[in-house]
Short mmCIF file of C-alpha atoms in Angstrom, two decimals:
data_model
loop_
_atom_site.label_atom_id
_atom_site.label_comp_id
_atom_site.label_asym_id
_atom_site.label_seq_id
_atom_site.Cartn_x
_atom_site.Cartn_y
_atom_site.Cartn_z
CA UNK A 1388 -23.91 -15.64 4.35
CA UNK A 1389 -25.00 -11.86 4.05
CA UNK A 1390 -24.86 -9.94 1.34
CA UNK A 1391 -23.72 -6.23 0.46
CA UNK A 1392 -24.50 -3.69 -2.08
CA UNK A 1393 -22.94 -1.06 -3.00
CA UNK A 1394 -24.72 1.94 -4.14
CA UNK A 1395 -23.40 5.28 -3.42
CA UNK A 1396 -20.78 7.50 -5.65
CA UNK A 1397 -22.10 10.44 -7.38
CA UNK A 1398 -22.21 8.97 -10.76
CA UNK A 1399 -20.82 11.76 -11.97
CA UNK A 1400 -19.90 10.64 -15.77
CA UNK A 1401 -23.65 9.92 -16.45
CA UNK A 1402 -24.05 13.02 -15.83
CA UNK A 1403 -26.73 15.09 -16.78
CA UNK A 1404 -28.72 11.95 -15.77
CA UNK A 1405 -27.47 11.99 -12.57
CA UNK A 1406 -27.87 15.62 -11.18
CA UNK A 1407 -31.10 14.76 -10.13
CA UNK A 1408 -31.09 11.22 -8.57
CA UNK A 1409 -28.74 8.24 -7.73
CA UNK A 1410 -27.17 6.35 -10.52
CA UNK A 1411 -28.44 3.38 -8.82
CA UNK A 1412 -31.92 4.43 -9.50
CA UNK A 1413 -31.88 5.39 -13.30
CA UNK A 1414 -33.66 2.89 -15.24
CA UNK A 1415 -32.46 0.11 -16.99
CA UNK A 1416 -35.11 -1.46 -19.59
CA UNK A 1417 -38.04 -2.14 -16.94
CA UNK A 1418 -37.01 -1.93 -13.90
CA UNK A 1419 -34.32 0.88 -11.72
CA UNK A 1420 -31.08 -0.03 -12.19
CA UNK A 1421 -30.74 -1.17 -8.14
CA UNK A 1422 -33.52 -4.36 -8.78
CA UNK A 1423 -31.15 -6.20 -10.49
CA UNK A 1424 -28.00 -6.99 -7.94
CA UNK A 1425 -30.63 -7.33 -5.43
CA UNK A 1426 -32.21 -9.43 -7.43
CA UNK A 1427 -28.57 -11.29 -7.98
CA UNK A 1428 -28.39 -11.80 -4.72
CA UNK A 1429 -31.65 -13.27 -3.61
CA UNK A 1430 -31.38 -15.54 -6.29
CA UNK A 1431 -28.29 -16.83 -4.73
CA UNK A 1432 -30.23 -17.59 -1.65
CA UNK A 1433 -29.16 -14.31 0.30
CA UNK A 1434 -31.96 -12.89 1.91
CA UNK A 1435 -30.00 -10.89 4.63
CA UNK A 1436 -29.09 -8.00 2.39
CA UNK A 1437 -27.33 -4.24 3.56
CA UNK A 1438 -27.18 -1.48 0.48
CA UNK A 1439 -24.89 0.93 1.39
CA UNK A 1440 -25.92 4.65 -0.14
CA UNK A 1441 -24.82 8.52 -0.12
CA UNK A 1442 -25.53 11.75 -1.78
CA UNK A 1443 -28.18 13.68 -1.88
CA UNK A 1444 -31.00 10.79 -2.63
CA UNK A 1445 -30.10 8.79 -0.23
CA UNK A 1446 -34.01 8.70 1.12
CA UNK A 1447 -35.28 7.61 -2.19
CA UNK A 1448 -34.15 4.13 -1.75
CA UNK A 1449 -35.90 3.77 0.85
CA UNK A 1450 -39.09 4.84 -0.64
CA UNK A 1451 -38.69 2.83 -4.09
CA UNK A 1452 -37.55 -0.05 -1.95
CA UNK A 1453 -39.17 -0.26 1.41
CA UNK A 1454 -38.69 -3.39 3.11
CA UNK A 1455 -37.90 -5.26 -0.17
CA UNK A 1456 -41.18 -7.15 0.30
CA UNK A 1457 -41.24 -7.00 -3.31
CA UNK A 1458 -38.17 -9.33 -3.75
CA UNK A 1459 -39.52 -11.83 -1.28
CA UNK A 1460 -37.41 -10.21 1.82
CA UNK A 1461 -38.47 -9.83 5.59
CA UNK A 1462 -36.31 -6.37 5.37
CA UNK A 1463 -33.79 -4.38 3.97
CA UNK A 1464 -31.10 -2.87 5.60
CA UNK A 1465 -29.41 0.45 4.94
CA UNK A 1466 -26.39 2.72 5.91
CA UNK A 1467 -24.56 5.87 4.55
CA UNK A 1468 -21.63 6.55 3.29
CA UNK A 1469 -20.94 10.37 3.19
CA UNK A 1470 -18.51 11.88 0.52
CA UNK A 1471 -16.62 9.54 -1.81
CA UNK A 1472 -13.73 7.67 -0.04
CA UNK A 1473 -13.84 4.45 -2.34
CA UNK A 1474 -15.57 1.21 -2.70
CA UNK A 1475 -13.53 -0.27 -0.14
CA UNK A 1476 -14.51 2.86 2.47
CA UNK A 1477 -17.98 2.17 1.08
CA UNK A 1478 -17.39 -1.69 2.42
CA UNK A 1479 -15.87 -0.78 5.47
CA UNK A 1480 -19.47 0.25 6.46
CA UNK A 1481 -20.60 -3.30 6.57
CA UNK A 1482 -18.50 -4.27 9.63
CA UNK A 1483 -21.01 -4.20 12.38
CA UNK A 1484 -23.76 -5.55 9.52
CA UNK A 1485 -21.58 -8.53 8.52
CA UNK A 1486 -21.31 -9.69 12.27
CA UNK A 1487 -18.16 -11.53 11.62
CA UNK A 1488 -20.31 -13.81 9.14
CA UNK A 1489 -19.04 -14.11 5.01
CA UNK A 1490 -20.14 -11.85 2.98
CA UNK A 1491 -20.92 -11.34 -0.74
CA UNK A 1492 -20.64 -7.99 -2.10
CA UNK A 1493 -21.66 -6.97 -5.58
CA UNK A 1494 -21.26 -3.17 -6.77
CA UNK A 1495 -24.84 -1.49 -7.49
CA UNK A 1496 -24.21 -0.70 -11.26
CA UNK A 1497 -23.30 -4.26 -12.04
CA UNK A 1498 -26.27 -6.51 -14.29
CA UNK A 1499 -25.29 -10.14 -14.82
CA UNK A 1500 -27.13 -12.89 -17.23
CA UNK A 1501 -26.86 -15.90 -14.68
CA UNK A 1502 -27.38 -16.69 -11.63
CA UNK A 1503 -24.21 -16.67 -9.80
CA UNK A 1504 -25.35 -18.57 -7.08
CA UNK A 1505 -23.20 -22.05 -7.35
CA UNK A 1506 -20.16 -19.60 -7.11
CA UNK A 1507 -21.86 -18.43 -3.69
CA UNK A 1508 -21.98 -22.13 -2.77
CA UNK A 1509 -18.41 -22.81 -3.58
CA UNK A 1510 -17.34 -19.62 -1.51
CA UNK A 1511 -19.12 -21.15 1.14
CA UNK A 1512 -16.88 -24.35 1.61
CA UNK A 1513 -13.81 -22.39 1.36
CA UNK A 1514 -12.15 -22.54 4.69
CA UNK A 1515 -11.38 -18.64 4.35
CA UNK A 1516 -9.59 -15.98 2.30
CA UNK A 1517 -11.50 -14.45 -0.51
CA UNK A 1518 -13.61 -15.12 -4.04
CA UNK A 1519 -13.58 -12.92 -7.01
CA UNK A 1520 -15.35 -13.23 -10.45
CA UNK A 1521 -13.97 -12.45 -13.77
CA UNK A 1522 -15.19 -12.24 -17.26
CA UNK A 1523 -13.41 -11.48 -20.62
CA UNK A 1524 -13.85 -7.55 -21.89
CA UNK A 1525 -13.03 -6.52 -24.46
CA UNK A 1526 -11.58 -3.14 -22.86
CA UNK A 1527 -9.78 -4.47 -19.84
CA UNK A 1528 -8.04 -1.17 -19.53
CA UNK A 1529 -11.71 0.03 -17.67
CA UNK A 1530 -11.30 -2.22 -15.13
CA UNK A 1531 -9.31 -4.27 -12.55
CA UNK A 1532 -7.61 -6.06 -14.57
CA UNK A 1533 -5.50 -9.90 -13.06
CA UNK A 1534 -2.46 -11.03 -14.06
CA UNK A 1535 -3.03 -14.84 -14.48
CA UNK A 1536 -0.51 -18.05 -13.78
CA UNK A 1537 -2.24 -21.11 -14.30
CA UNK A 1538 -5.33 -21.11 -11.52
CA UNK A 1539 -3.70 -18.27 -9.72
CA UNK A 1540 -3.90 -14.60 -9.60
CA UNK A 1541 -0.45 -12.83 -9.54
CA UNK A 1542 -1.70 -9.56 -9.10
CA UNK A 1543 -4.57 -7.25 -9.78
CA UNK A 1544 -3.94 -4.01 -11.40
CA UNK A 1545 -6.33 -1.05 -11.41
CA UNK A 1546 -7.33 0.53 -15.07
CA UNK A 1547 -3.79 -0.63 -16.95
CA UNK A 1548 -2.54 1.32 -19.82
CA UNK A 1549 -1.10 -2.13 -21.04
CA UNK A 1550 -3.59 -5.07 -19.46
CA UNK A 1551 -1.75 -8.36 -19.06
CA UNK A 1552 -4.86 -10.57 -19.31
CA UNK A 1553 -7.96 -9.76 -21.62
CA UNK A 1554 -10.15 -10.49 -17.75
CA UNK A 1555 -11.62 -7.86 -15.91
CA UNK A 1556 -12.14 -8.24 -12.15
CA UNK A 1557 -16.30 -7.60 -12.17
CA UNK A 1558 -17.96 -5.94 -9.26
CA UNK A 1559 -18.69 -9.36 -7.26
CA UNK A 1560 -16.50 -9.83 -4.85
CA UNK A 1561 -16.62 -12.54 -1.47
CA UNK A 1562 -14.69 -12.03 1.61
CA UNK A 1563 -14.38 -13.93 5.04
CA UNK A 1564 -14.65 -11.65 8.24
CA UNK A 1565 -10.97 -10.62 8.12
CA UNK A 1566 -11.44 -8.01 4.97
CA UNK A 1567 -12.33 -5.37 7.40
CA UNK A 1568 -8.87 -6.08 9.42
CA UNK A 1569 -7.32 -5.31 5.50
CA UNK A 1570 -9.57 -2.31 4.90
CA UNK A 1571 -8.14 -0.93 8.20
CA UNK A 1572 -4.55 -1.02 6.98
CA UNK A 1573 -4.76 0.82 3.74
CA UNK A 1574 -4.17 4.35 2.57
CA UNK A 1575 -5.76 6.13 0.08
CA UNK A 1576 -4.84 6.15 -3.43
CA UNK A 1577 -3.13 8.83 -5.80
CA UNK A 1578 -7.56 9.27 -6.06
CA UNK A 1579 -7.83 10.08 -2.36
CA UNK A 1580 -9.82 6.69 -2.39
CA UNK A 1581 -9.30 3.35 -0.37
CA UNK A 1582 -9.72 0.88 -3.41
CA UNK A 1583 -10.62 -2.45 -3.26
CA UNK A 1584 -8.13 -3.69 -5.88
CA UNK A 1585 -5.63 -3.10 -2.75
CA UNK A 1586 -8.33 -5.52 -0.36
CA UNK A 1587 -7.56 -8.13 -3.51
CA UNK A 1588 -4.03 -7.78 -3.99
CA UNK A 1589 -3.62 -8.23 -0.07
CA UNK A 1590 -5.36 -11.45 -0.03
CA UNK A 1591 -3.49 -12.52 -3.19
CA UNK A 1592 -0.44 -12.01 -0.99
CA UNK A 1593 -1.78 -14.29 1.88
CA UNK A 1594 -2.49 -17.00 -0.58
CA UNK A 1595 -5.96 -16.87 0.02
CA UNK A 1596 -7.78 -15.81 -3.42
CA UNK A 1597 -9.33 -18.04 -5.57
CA UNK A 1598 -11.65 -17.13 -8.84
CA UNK A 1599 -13.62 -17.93 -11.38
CA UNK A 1600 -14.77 -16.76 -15.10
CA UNK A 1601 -18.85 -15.96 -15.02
CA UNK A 1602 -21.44 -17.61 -17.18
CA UNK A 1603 -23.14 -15.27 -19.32
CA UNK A 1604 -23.07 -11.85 -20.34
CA UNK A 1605 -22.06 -9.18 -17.52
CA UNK A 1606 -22.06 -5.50 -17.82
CA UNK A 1607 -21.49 -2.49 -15.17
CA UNK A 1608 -23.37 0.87 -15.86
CA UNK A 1609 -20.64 3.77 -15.47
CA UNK A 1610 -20.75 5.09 -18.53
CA UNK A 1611 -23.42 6.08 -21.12
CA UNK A 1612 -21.91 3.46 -23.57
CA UNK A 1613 -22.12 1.17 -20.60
CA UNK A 1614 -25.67 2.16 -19.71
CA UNK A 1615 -26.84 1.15 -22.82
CA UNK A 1616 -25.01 -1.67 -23.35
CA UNK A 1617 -26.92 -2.77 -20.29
CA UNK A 1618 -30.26 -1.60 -21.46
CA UNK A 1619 -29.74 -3.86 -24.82
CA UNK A 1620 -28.49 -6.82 -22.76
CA UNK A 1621 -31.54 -6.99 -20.35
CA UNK A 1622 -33.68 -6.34 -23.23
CA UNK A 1623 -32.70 -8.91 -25.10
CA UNK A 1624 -32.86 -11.42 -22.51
CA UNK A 1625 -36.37 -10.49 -21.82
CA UNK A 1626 -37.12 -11.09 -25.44
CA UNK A 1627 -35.43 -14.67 -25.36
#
């Protein structure tokens, strides 16, 4: 199974922070913000690893991260994503990388306590469809947010003014070979964006989504408050 991240946006509401590199980059207690799903990911014995990048620091990923010796890899692979067109765009990317193999994609900004590797394993036996990972927030209304039936998903709706479940959809998501047959169908949003809440909903459709709720504390890193939510959280596990 390969694994994707993706890392490329403009990060535009942490700005000023972000007018001068990658919100992937900015640091995060000890270490730049991009360590940590890579991190998530080799953990969950995925060594064959594509981030997908854009803007206008594209290069410096390549110089903080090299070959990603440091994490124990052979190499790292990288591609770009001009403009912003969506993280499902962003995903679309993968195609050629993913060489009709699983995949496990996990959105650059997103810092998780636990290892989320037995949820890799379980993916893994799954004859085919799709995997997602939720966790209770308390501001669903952020977020992809499911509505839930028993050990079903109804339907995923993107950044609800009235959420009907307290989950949010995090940015971990596993897909058999087929999601880039999905990502060709859609159109972009009322954003101008092909969103991956559509990629969900459409295997939701087939029948062919499963989840589950992640262990541990799990934060993403859009916003300031977020940011430093994160900071806090990694620090504090340090200091456990």
């Amino acid at each position: 199974m390969k694994g994707v991240i993706l890392a490329g946006g403009l990060g535009k509401r942490l700005e000023p922070l972000t007018r001068i590199t990658n919100k992937h980059l900015l640091p995060v207690y000890g270490k730049p913000m991009i360590y940590y799903p890579i991190q998530t990911l080799v953990d969950a014995g995925i060594k064959d690893i594509l981030i997908v990048t854009g803007g206008n620091h594209a290069g410096e990923f390549l110089r903080l991260l090299g070959n990603g010796s440091e994490f124990g890899l052979k190499a790292i692979n990288y591609t770009y994503q001009k403009g912003e067109g969506g993280i499902a765009e962003a995903l679309k990317l993968a195609e050629h990388f993913s060489d009709n193999d699983k995949i496990v994609v996990i959105l650059g900004d997103n810092l998780i306590e636990k290892s989320i590797k037995h949820y890799v394993q379980d993916f893994s036996k799954q004859p085919k469809g799709a995997k997602i990972l939720l966790k209770k927030v308390d501001d669903p209304e952020r977020f992809g947010v499911p509505e839930l039936k028993g050990n079903k998903i109804i339907e995923i709706e993107e950044k609800p003014k009235r959420p009907k479940s307290k989950y949010a959809v995090t940015g971990i998501y596993m897909y058999d070979s087929k999601v880039f047959n999905v990502i060709k169908t859609l159109k972009p949003s009322g954003r101008g964006e092909l969103e991956i809440t559509d990629v969900n909903n459409e295997y939701i459709k087939r029948g062919e989504m499963t989840f589950s709720v992640l262990d541990g504390w799990w934060s993403d890193c859009g916003t300031h408050e977020s940011l430093l939510r994160a900071n806090n959280l990694v620090a504090g596990k340090k200091e456990l």
